[in-house]
Amino acid sequence: MSQQRGQWSGRLGFILAAAGSAVGLGNLWKFPYITLENNGGAFVLVYIGAVILVGLPIMFAEVLLGRRAQKDPVGTFRLLSAGKPGASLWPGVGILGVITGFIILSYYSVVAGWTIRYIIMALSGQLGELATNADANVLGNFFGDFLGNSTEQAVYYTLFMGATIGVVYFGVANGIERVAKILVPVLFIILLALTAYSTTTSGFREALHFLFRPNFSELTTGSILEALGHSFFTLSLGMGAMLTYGSYMRKQDSIPKAVVTISILDTVIAILACIIMFSIIFTMQAIQPDFEVGKSSTILFTTLPLVFYKLPGGGFISAVFYLLVAFAALTSTISLMEVVSSFAIDEFKWSRKRAVLTMGSSIFVFGLLSAVSLGGNETLSGINLIGRESTAGVFGTLDYLATNWLLPLGGLLIALFVGWILGRAETQEELEEGHGLLVSYSTWRFLIKFVAPLAVGAIIVSVILGAEYQ
Ligand code: PFF
């Protein structure tokens, strides 16, 4: 078989698709609540440091691997490790990535599906249903009931998976790139519009203080590890997503320029999301001092809609906001689907259609377990392999496994492979192709050989020792 491999139509195609992969629920759902949990300021600085010192070098590594081999993650490691130490083992890193993509896509789409329900609620003026009564600031049980309703969970999850499979089915340039070229700019415009709105709220200044006034005495080892772990998740690293997208990159385009642009976009968007959310939350607190912010992981789906409901014009603004979240999530689920599909296309020599439909439906069936494990099915929600409340149920267990174990492990192995197994010549040539290094080659080489593996190793050791960092 010699199917023509997909390729981005140009430099912008790769940048927008990869930025779309990076910007997702990690930026809009997870980053704001972990920033709240870790008291802003110093945590935000550590996070930015983690992106620069660990995230960036690993993203360079992943993209260069993909572009050099022009293959799926498994094929990439097989090709590039040939004749090198451990040649028979390295393809295992690719397999680990494909399995991780399979797992993350299955539960990530469940959360992504919730946004559809919230857009509908916002448009039909129903956000107030989240309160116990329209005037109370006490959260009712709408969200809990929604999670426990297996039919609803399955419906929204199905819609989201359907959209993901639909886009990837049409291929690299005609599906993924085309959608990213529309959704990523739209997403950015919505975000800027919402940021402009947030500057008019009275909580805006307080939000900036909270985010940018570091208080290092509040920083714990746990927050440092959390910032590091999150820099992985948010940049889509450690499972071959950037590798796969890199494999469709043209030789004449510069990897460093693209990678730096993507990381800046991702970080700016995470911070803008915080500014928007915190401004309106603090505004609410000023109006109603007893308003409970609730530092929980569900803030995006519980506190926020309630605040939106009470602010003037909140119905429309919240509809736009949840649309933003949905778009951001879709461009990320697409990249997860593409990792698994490209594996089947390159390794089994399947046609794209066959690969996407077969893999997509397998992931879909597996993800149904997560969708009904949130309260709808007692057996599935009762599973608790790790034994902590936050990791309960199939959903919680898979999220814990993927973010705390699989992504850091994949990232560590990728850093070790590129830093210690690949030669200087191979990596330098690939990074300099398309010129424009931005960072000196030796700095990058030092970061990928020593800093990144040590930092990621620290996350893994802390997880083994049972540190509560996520
Ligand atoms: N980066 C995505 C986010 O921040 O939501 C999540 C993600 C997508 C992780 C793709 C890993 C991945 F391969």
Short mmCIF file of C-alpha atoms and ligand atoms in Angstrom, two decimals:
data_model
loop_
_atom_site.label_atom_id
_atom_site.label_comp_id
_atom_site.label_asym_id
_atom_site.label_seq_id
_atom_site.Cartn_x
_atom_site.Cartn_y
_atom_site.Cartn_z
CA MET A 1 0.00 0.00 0.00
CA SER A 2 1.19 3.42 -0.57
CA GLN A 3 -1.55 5.70 0.54
CA GLN A 4 -0.66 9.31 0.27
CA ARG A 5 0.10 10.55 3.77
CA GLY A 6 -1.77 13.61 4.95
CA GLN A 7 -0.01 16.97 5.17
CA TRP A 8 -0.93 20.45 6.38
CA SER A 9 -1.51 22.83 3.52
CA GLY A 10 0.93 25.32 5.02
CA ARG A 11 2.63 26.69 8.10
CA LEU A 12 -0.55 28.16 9.51
CA GLY A 13 -2.37 24.85 9.21
CA PHE A 14 0.00 23.18 11.64
CA ILE A 15 0.08 26.11 14.05
CA LEU A 16 -3.70 26.42 14.25
CA ALA A 17 -4.34 22.69 14.50
CA ALA A 18 -1.68 22.24 17.20
CA ALA A 19 -2.85 25.34 19.07
CA GLY A 20 -6.36 23.90 18.84
CA SER A 21 -5.11 20.68 20.38
CA ALA A 22 -3.35 22.51 23.21
CA VAL A 23 -6.17 24.91 24.01
CA GLY A 24 -9.00 22.95 25.54
CA LEU A 25 -10.71 22.00 28.75
CA GLY A 26 -7.27 22.13 30.36
CA ASN A 27 -7.19 25.90 29.84
CA LEU A 28 -10.82 26.77 30.45
CA TRP A 29 -11.90 24.23 33.03
CA LYS A 30 -8.86 22.92 34.82
CA PHE A 31 -6.40 25.81 34.95
CA PRO A 32 -8.83 28.31 36.54
CA TYR A 33 -9.80 25.96 39.35
CA ILE A 34 -6.29 24.76 40.14
CA THR A 35 -5.20 28.42 40.16
CA LEU A 36 -7.96 29.16 42.67
CA GLU A 37 -6.99 26.14 44.74
CA ASN A 38 -3.37 27.21 44.78
CA ASN A 39 -4.12 30.87 45.52
CA GLY A 40 -3.04 32.43 42.21
CA GLY A 41 0.05 34.67 42.02
CA ALA A 42 3.02 32.48 42.76
CA PHE A 43 1.35 29.42 41.27
CA VAL A 44 0.81 31.22 37.95
CA LEU A 45 4.49 32.15 37.84
CA VAL A 46 5.60 28.59 38.54
CA TYR A 47 3.26 27.36 35.85
CA ILE A 48 4.73 29.78 33.31
CA GLY A 49 8.21 28.62 34.38
CA ALA A 50 7.15 24.99 33.90
CA VAL A 51 5.85 25.73 30.41
CA ILE A 52 9.12 27.40 29.41
CA LEU A 53 11.59 25.00 31.00
CA VAL A 54 9.82 21.68 30.60
CA GLY A 55 6.81 22.00 28.30
CA LEU A 56 8.52 23.87 25.49
CA PRO A 57 11.57 21.59 25.20
CA ILE A 58 9.36 18.50 25.17
CA MET A 59 7.10 20.00 22.54
CA PHE A 60 10.18 20.68 20.39
CA ALA A 61 11.12 17.04 20.90
CA GLU A 62 7.73 15.62 19.97
CA VAL A 63 7.30 17.73 16.86
CA LEU A 64 10.80 17.00 15.64
CA LEU A 65 10.30 13.25 16.10
CA GLY A 66 7.11 13.31 14.07
CA ARG A 67 8.44 15.47 11.32
CA ARG A 68 11.62 13.49 11.00
CA ALA A 69 9.92 10.11 10.75
CA GLN A 70 6.68 11.20 9.01
CA LYS A 71 4.90 8.37 10.78
CA ASP A 72 2.43 7.61 13.59
CA PRO A 73 3.89 7.43 17.13
CA VAL A 74 4.69 3.70 17.01
CA GLY A 75 6.25 3.84 13.55
CA THR A 76 8.20 6.94 14.52
CA PHE A 77 9.92 5.26 17.44
CA ARG A 78 10.51 2.09 15.43
CA LEU A 79 12.15 3.99 12.60
CA LEU A 80 14.23 6.37 14.65
CA SER A 81 15.44 3.82 17.20
CA ALA A 82 16.62 1.33 14.56
CA GLY A 83 20.18 0.26 15.32
CA LYS A 84 20.23 2.17 18.61
CA PRO A 85 20.21 0.87 22.18
CA GLY A 86 16.84 -0.63 23.18
CA ALA A 87 15.56 -0.57 19.59
CA SER A 88 12.97 -3.25 20.25
CA LEU A 89 11.57 -1.41 23.28
CA TRP A 90 11.18 2.16 22.06
CA PRO A 91 8.10 1.53 19.87
CA GLY A 92 6.43 0.76 23.22
CA VAL A 93 6.48 4.50 23.92
CA GLY A 94 4.32 4.99 20.84
CA ILE A 95 1.96 2.24 21.97
CA LEU A 96 1.72 3.87 25.37
CA GLY A 97 0.79 7.13 23.64
CA VAL A 98 -1.93 5.52 21.53
CA ILE A 99 -3.43 3.85 24.62
CA THR A 100 -3.29 7.15 26.50
CA GLY A 101 -5.04 8.94 23.62
CA PHE A 102 -7.72 6.26 23.58
CA ILE A 103 -8.31 6.66 27.32
CA ILE A 104 -8.23 10.47 27.48
CA LEU A 105 -10.57 10.86 24.52
CA SER A 106 -13.11 8.52 26.14
CA TYR A 107 -13.64 10.59 29.29
CA TYR A 108 -12.69 14.04 27.98
CA SER A 109 -15.59 13.86 25.51
CA VAL A 110 -17.97 13.27 28.41
CA VAL A 111 -17.03 16.62 29.97
CA ALA A 112 -16.98 18.24 26.54
CA GLY A 113 -20.53 16.99 26.00
CA TRP A 114 -21.73 18.90 29.06
CA THR A 115 -21.03 22.15 27.24
CA ILE A 116 -23.78 21.32 24.74
CA ARG A 117 -26.28 21.00 27.59
CA TYR A 118 -25.12 24.33 29.02
CA ILE A 119 -25.36 26.16 25.70
CA ILE A 120 -28.95 24.97 25.42
CA MET A 121 -29.68 26.04 29.00
CA ALA A 122 -28.12 29.45 28.50
CA LEU A 123 -30.05 30.08 25.30
CA SER A 124 -33.33 29.08 26.86
CA GLY A 125 -32.77 31.15 30.00
CA GLN A 126 -32.60 28.14 32.29
CA LEU A 127 -29.30 28.77 34.06
CA GLY A 128 -31.18 29.76 37.20
CA GLU A 129 -32.10 26.11 37.60
CA LEU A 130 -28.69 25.64 39.12
CA ALA A 131 -29.77 27.51 42.22
CA THR A 132 -32.06 25.98 44.78
CA ASN A 133 -34.38 28.84 43.95
CA ALA A 134 -33.96 31.79 41.66
CA ASP A 135 -32.77 34.19 44.38
CA ALA A 136 -30.62 31.91 46.43
CA ASN A 137 -26.89 31.78 46.03
CA VAL A 138 -26.96 28.19 47.12
CA LEU A 139 -26.31 25.64 44.49
CA GLY A 140 -29.14 23.28 43.95
CA ASN A 141 -28.65 19.79 42.80
CA PHE A 142 -29.09 20.41 39.09
CA PHE A 143 -25.52 19.44 38.28
CA GLY A 144 -25.56 16.35 40.49
CA ASP A 145 -28.85 15.24 38.94
CA PHE A 146 -27.46 15.88 35.47
CA LEU A 147 -24.40 13.74 36.18
CA GLY A 148 -26.57 10.99 37.55
CA ASN A 149 -28.84 10.93 34.53
CA SER A 150 -27.26 8.25 32.37
CA THR A 151 -29.46 8.92 29.37
CA GLU A 152 -28.55 12.60 29.24
CA GLN A 153 -24.87 11.84 29.79
CA ALA A 154 -24.90 9.32 26.99
CA VAL A 155 -26.74 11.65 24.61
CA TYR A 156 -24.38 14.64 24.95
CA TYR A 157 -21.34 12.41 24.95
CA THR A 158 -22.56 10.74 21.75
CA LEU A 159 -23.07 14.10 20.07
CA PHE A 160 -19.56 15.21 20.94
CA MET A 161 -17.88 11.97 19.91
CA GLY A 162 -19.89 12.05 16.69
CA ALA A 163 -18.59 15.53 15.89
CA THR A 164 -15.00 14.46 16.65
CA ILE A 165 -15.18 11.34 14.50
CA GLY A 166 -16.89 13.35 11.75
CA VAL A 167 -14.05 15.85 11.50
CA VAL A 168 -11.17 13.36 11.65
CA TYR A 169 -12.89 11.22 9.02
CA PHE A 170 -12.23 13.93 6.45
CA GLY A 171 -8.50 13.84 7.00
CA VAL A 172 -5.65 16.13 7.84
CA ALA A 173 -6.09 19.06 5.47
CA ASN A 174 -9.79 18.70 4.63
CA GLY A 175 -11.02 17.85 8.12
CA ILE A 176 -8.72 18.81 10.98
CA GLU A 177 -7.03 21.81 9.41
CA ARG A 178 -10.20 23.21 7.93
CA VAL A 179 -12.05 23.05 11.24
CA ALA A 180 -9.08 24.45 13.20
CA LYS A 181 -8.75 27.37 10.80
CA ILE A 182 -12.30 28.40 11.59
CA LEU A 183 -12.67 27.43 15.23
CA VAL A 184 -9.34 28.64 16.64
CA PRO A 185 -9.68 32.24 15.39
CA VAL A 186 -13.35 32.30 16.43
CA LEU A 187 -12.37 31.00 19.83
CA PHE A 188 -9.77 33.70 20.18
CA ILE A 189 -12.21 36.44 19.18
CA ILE A 190 -14.81 35.20 21.67
CA LEU A 191 -12.16 35.14 24.35
CA LEU A 192 -11.04 38.69 23.60
CA ALA A 193 -14.64 39.89 23.57
CA LEU A 194 -15.28 38.26 26.94
CA THR A 195 -12.04 39.73 28.29
CA ALA A 196 -13.15 43.18 27.13
CA TYR A 197 -16.44 42.57 28.93
CA SER A 198 -14.62 41.51 32.09
CA THR A 199 -12.68 44.80 32.20
CA THR A 200 -16.01 46.56 32.68
CA THR A 201 -16.87 44.53 35.77
CA SER A 202 -15.97 45.71 39.25
CA GLY A 203 -14.13 42.48 40.06
CA PHE A 204 -11.59 42.97 37.26
CA ARG A 205 -8.87 44.64 39.35
CA GLU A 206 -9.13 42.08 42.07
CA ALA A 207 -8.84 39.32 39.48
CA LEU A 208 -5.59 40.86 38.21
CA HIS A 209 -4.22 41.13 41.73
CA PHE A 210 -5.11 37.56 42.48
CA LEU A 211 -3.40 36.34 39.32
CA PHE A 212 -0.32 38.51 39.20
CA ARG A 213 0.64 39.32 42.78
CA PRO A 214 2.86 36.47 43.82
CA ASN A 215 3.00 35.45 47.42
CA PHE A 216 5.74 32.86 47.56
CA SER A 217 5.07 31.91 51.14
CA GLU A 218 1.93 30.20 49.93
CA LEU A 219 3.74 28.00 47.48
CA THR A 220 3.94 24.32 48.45
CA THR A 221 5.81 21.46 46.85
CA GLY A 222 2.40 20.15 45.90
CA SER A 223 1.59 23.28 43.90
CA ILE A 224 4.91 23.12 42.08
CA LEU A 225 4.25 19.55 41.04
CA GLU A 226 0.72 20.40 40.06
CA ALA A 227 1.95 23.26 37.88
CA LEU A 228 4.42 20.93 36.21
CA GLY A 229 1.85 18.19 35.63
CA HIS A 230 -0.59 20.69 34.24
CA SER A 231 1.94 22.14 31.81
CA PHE A 232 1.97 18.69 30.23
CA PHE A 233 -1.73 18.24 29.96
CA THR A 234 -2.40 21.73 28.68
CA LEU A 235 0.23 21.54 25.94
CA SER A 236 -1.00 18.08 24.83
CA LEU A 237 2.35 16.50 25.62
CA GLY A 238 3.41 13.01 26.56
CA MET A 239 1.20 10.91 24.30
CA GLY A 240 2.27 11.68 20.78
CA ALA A 241 -0.40 14.22 19.81
CA MET A 242 2.20 16.85 18.93
CA LEU A 243 4.32 14.12 17.38
CA THR A 244 1.43 13.06 15.13
CA TYR A 245 0.64 16.64 14.12
CA GLY A 246 4.36 17.22 13.55
CA SER A 247 4.40 14.27 11.16
CA TYR A 248 2.13 16.21 8.80
CA MET A 249 4.38 19.26 8.87
CA ARG A 250 6.20 20.35 5.75
CA LYS A 251 9.99 20.23 5.78
CA GLN A 252 10.38 23.88 4.91
CA ASP A 253 8.54 25.15 8.01
CA SER A 254 10.33 26.10 11.19
CA ILE A 255 9.58 23.90 14.20
CA PRO A 256 10.84 26.35 16.85
CA LYS A 257 8.77 29.28 15.58
CA ALA A 258 5.63 27.17 15.47
CA VAL A 259 6.20 25.60 18.88
CA VAL A 260 6.89 28.92 20.58
CA THR A 261 3.78 30.47 18.99
CA ILE A 262 1.60 27.56 20.11
CA SER A 263 2.89 27.66 23.68
CA ILE A 264 2.40 31.41 23.96
CA LEU A 265 -1.14 31.15 22.61
CA ASP A 266 -1.96 28.34 25.01
CA THR A 267 -0.63 30.21 28.04
CA VAL A 268 -2.25 33.51 27.11
CA ILE A 269 -5.59 31.79 26.63
CA ALA A 270 -5.36 30.04 30.02
CA ILE A 271 -4.65 33.37 31.70
CA LEU A 272 -7.43 35.19 29.84
CA ALA A 273 -9.82 32.44 30.92
CA CYS A 274 -8.85 33.12 34.53
CA ILE A 275 -9.27 36.86 34.11
CA ILE A 276 -12.76 36.38 32.68
CA MET A 277 -13.89 33.88 35.28
CA PHE A 278 -12.36 35.52 38.33
CA SER A 279 -13.57 39.00 37.35
CA ILE A 280 -17.17 37.93 37.31
CA ILE A 281 -16.82 35.77 40.42
CA PHE A 282 -15.22 38.61 42.39
CA THR A 283 -17.86 41.03 41.07
CA MET A 284 -20.49 38.71 42.42
CA GLN A 285 -18.77 38.56 45.78
CA ALA A 286 -18.72 42.33 45.99
CA ILE A 287 -22.46 42.50 45.35
CA GLN A 288 -23.23 39.62 47.62
CA PRO A 289 -20.48 39.09 50.22
CA ASP A 290 -21.79 35.73 51.38
CA PHE A 291 -21.51 34.32 47.87
CA GLU A 292 -19.72 30.98 48.02
CA VAL A 293 -17.08 30.64 45.30
CA GLY A 294 -16.44 27.00 45.99
CA LYS A 295 -12.95 25.97 44.95
CA SER A 296 -14.09 22.83 43.32
CA SER A 297 -13.29 21.20 40.04
CA THR A 298 -16.85 21.77 38.89
CA ILE A 299 -16.68 25.56 39.14
CA LEU A 300 -17.13 25.94 35.39
CA PHE A 301 -20.40 24.05 35.54
CA THR A 302 -21.78 25.10 38.91
CA THR A 303 -20.62 28.46 40.28
CA LEU A 304 -20.07 30.15 36.97
CA PRO A 305 -23.49 29.63 35.39
CA LEU A 306 -25.08 30.83 38.60
CA VAL A 307 -23.05 34.02 38.44
CA PHE A 308 -23.85 34.45 34.76
CA TYR A 309 -27.50 34.06 35.55
CA LYS A 310 -27.42 36.90 38.02
CA LEU A 311 -25.43 39.37 35.95
CA PRO A 312 -27.18 41.66 33.48
CA GLY A 313 -27.10 40.15 30.01
CA GLY A 314 -25.67 36.96 31.52
CA GLY A 315 -27.84 34.61 29.46
CA PHE A 316 -26.31 35.70 26.17
CA ILE A 317 -22.78 36.03 27.54
CA SER A 318 -22.91 32.58 29.04
CA ALA A 319 -24.17 31.03 25.80
CA VAL A 320 -21.18 32.57 24.03
CA PHE A 321 -18.90 31.39 26.82
CA TYR A 322 -20.02 27.75 26.66
CA LEU A 323 -19.75 27.84 22.90
CA LEU A 324 -16.13 28.86 23.39
CA VAL A 325 -15.56 25.94 25.72
CA ALA A 326 -17.20 23.56 23.25
CA PHE A 327 -15.03 24.76 20.35
CA ALA A 328 -11.87 24.56 22.42
CA ALA A 329 -12.72 21.03 23.52
CA LEU A 330 -13.53 19.90 19.97
CA THR A 331 -10.18 20.94 18.53
CA SER A 332 -8.55 18.95 21.36
CA THR A 333 -10.66 15.80 20.98
CA ILE A 334 -9.87 15.87 17.27
CA SER A 335 -6.15 15.62 18.05
CA LEU A 336 -6.70 12.74 20.45
CA MET A 337 -8.71 10.90 17.79
CA GLU A 338 -6.03 11.58 15.19
CA VAL A 339 -3.30 9.92 17.30
CA VAL A 340 -5.28 6.69 17.48
CA SER A 341 -6.40 6.88 13.84
CA SER A 342 -2.93 7.59 12.45
CA PHE A 343 -1.68 4.55 14.33
CA ALA A 344 -4.23 2.30 12.59
CA ILE A 345 -3.61 3.95 9.22
CA ASP A 346 0.19 3.62 9.34
CA GLU A 347 0.57 0.39 11.27
CA PHE A 348 -2.37 -1.70 10.00
CA LYS A 349 -2.37 0.00 6.60
CA TRP A 350 -6.06 0.70 6.97
CA SER A 351 -7.79 3.38 4.95
CA ARG A 352 -8.51 6.56 6.93
CA LYS A 353 -12.23 5.89 6.81
CA ARG A 354 -11.86 2.40 8.18
CA ALA A 355 -9.38 3.52 10.85
CA VAL A 356 -11.47 6.43 12.07
CA LEU A 357 -14.74 4.52 12.12
CA THR A 358 -13.31 1.40 13.79
CA MET A 359 -11.19 3.17 16.36
CA GLY A 360 -13.79 5.88 16.90
CA SER A 361 -16.53 3.39 17.65
CA SER A 362 -14.30 1.38 20.00
CA ILE A 363 -13.44 4.53 21.94
CA PHE A 364 -17.08 5.52 21.90
CA VAL A 365 -18.19 2.25 23.49
CA PHE A 366 -15.43 2.40 26.08
CA GLY A 367 -16.30 6.02 26.94
CA LEU A 368 -19.92 5.11 27.60
CA LEU A 369 -18.62 3.49 30.79
CA SER A 370 -17.31 6.88 31.96
CA ALA A 371 -20.48 8.66 30.87
CA VAL A 372 -22.69 6.48 33.04
CA SER A 373 -20.20 6.21 35.89
CA LEU A 374 -20.89 9.68 37.23
CA GLY A 375 -23.79 8.60 39.36
CA GLY A 376 -26.02 6.92 36.82
CA ASN A 377 -24.66 3.43 37.44
CA GLU A 378 -23.73 2.39 40.93
CA THR A 379 -21.34 -0.36 40.03
CA LEU A 380 -19.34 1.88 37.71
CA SER A 381 -19.40 4.92 39.97
CA GLY A 382 -18.40 2.73 42.92
CA ILE A 383 -15.15 1.59 41.34
CA ASN A 384 -12.33 3.25 43.19
CA LEU A 385 -8.98 1.72 42.43
CA ILE A 386 -6.97 4.53 43.95
CA GLY A 387 -9.08 4.95 47.04
CA ARG A 388 -9.52 8.71 47.07
CA GLU A 389 -12.73 10.60 46.61
CA SER A 390 -11.47 12.57 43.62
CA THR A 391 -10.54 9.41 41.79
CA ALA A 392 -13.77 7.54 42.32
CA GLY A 393 -15.67 5.89 39.50
CA VAL A 394 -14.50 4.82 36.08
CA PHE A 395 -14.30 8.48 35.06
CA GLY A 396 -12.20 9.59 38.04
CA THR A 397 -9.94 6.55 37.83
CA LEU A 398 -9.18 7.03 34.14
CA ASP A 399 -8.52 10.75 34.55
CA TYR A 400 -6.17 10.06 37.45
CA LEU A 401 -4.37 7.31 35.57
CA ALA A 402 -3.93 9.35 32.41
CA THR A 403 -2.90 12.72 33.86
CA ASN A 404 -0.82 11.52 36.77
CA TRP A 405 0.80 8.45 35.28
CA LEU A 406 0.50 7.99 31.56
CA LEU A 407 1.25 11.52 30.32
CA PRO A 408 4.24 12.14 32.62
CA LEU A 409 5.61 8.66 31.88
CA GLY A 410 5.25 9.23 28.14
CA GLY A 411 6.87 12.66 28.46
CA LEU A 412 9.79 11.28 30.44
CA LEU A 413 10.45 8.56 27.86
CA ILE A 414 10.17 11.02 24.97
CA ALA A 415 12.67 13.37 26.66
CA LEU A 416 15.07 10.51 27.35
CA PHE A 417 14.80 9.21 23.80
CA VAL A 418 15.41 12.56 22.15
CA GLY A 419 18.02 13.71 24.68
CA TRP A 420 20.02 10.52 25.07
CA ILE A 421 19.32 8.15 22.18
CA LEU A 422 19.02 10.45 19.19
CA GLY A 423 22.25 12.02 18.11
CA ARG A 424 23.07 15.67 18.09
CA ALA A 425 23.23 15.74 14.32
CA GLU A 426 19.75 14.31 13.76
CA THR A 427 18.03 16.67 16.14
CA GLN A 428 19.95 19.77 15.18
CA GLU A 429 19.28 19.24 11.51
CA GLU A 430 15.55 18.86 12.10
CA LEU A 431 15.26 21.91 14.32
CA GLU A 432 17.25 24.09 12.01
CA GLU A 433 15.30 23.02 8.97
CA GLY A 434 13.03 25.88 8.06
CA HIS A 435 15.50 28.05 10.02
CA GLY A 436 14.79 30.40 12.89
CA LEU A 437 15.98 28.68 16.06
CA LEU A 438 14.81 31.36 18.52
CA VAL A 439 16.39 29.41 21.34
CA SER A 440 19.99 28.32 21.04
CA TYR A 441 20.38 24.66 20.18
CA SER A 442 22.62 23.97 23.17
CA THR A 443 20.12 25.49 25.58
CA TRP A 444 17.41 23.24 24.22
CA ARG A 445 19.69 20.21 24.33
CA PHE A 446 20.53 20.90 27.96
CA LEU A 447 16.86 21.28 28.88
CA ILE A 448 15.80 18.07 27.12
CA LYS A 449 18.70 16.00 28.45
CA PHE A 450 18.65 17.10 32.08
CA VAL A 451 15.99 19.57 33.17
CA ALA A 452 12.92 17.98 31.57
CA PRO A 453 13.65 14.37 32.65
CA LEU A 454 14.47 15.45 36.21
CA ALA A 455 11.36 17.58 36.51
CA VAL A 456 9.08 14.92 35.05
CA GLY A 457 10.85 12.26 37.12
CA ALA A 458 9.99 14.32 40.19
CA ILE A 459 6.31 14.26 39.28
CA ILE A 460 6.40 10.50 38.87
CA VAL A 461 8.23 9.92 42.15
CA SER A 462 5.79 12.16 43.97
CA VAL A 463 2.86 10.24 42.51
CA ILE A 464 4.47 6.99 43.60
CA LEU A 465 4.95 8.39 47.09
CA GLY A 466 1.29 9.31 47.05
CA ALA A 467 1.62 13.09 47.19
CA GLU A 468 -1.79 14.72 46.77
CA TYR A 469 -1.05 17.04 43.94
CA GLN A 470 -4.03 16.67 41.68
N1 PFF B 1 -4.33 20.02 25.82
C1 PFF B 1 -5.71 19.67 26.02
C2 PFF B 1 -6.33 20.63 27.01
O1 PFF B 1 -5.63 21.47 27.58
O2 PFF B 1 -7.53 20.53 27.24
C3 PFF B 1 -5.87 18.25 26.49
C4 PFF B 1 -5.11 17.25 25.67
C5 PFF B 1 -5.35 17.14 24.30
C6 PFF B 1 -4.13 16.48 26.26
C7 PFF B 1 -4.60 16.27 23.53
C8 PFF B 1 -3.39 15.59 25.52
C9 PFF B 1 -3.63 15.50 24.15
F1 PFF B 1 -2.93 14.70 23.45
#
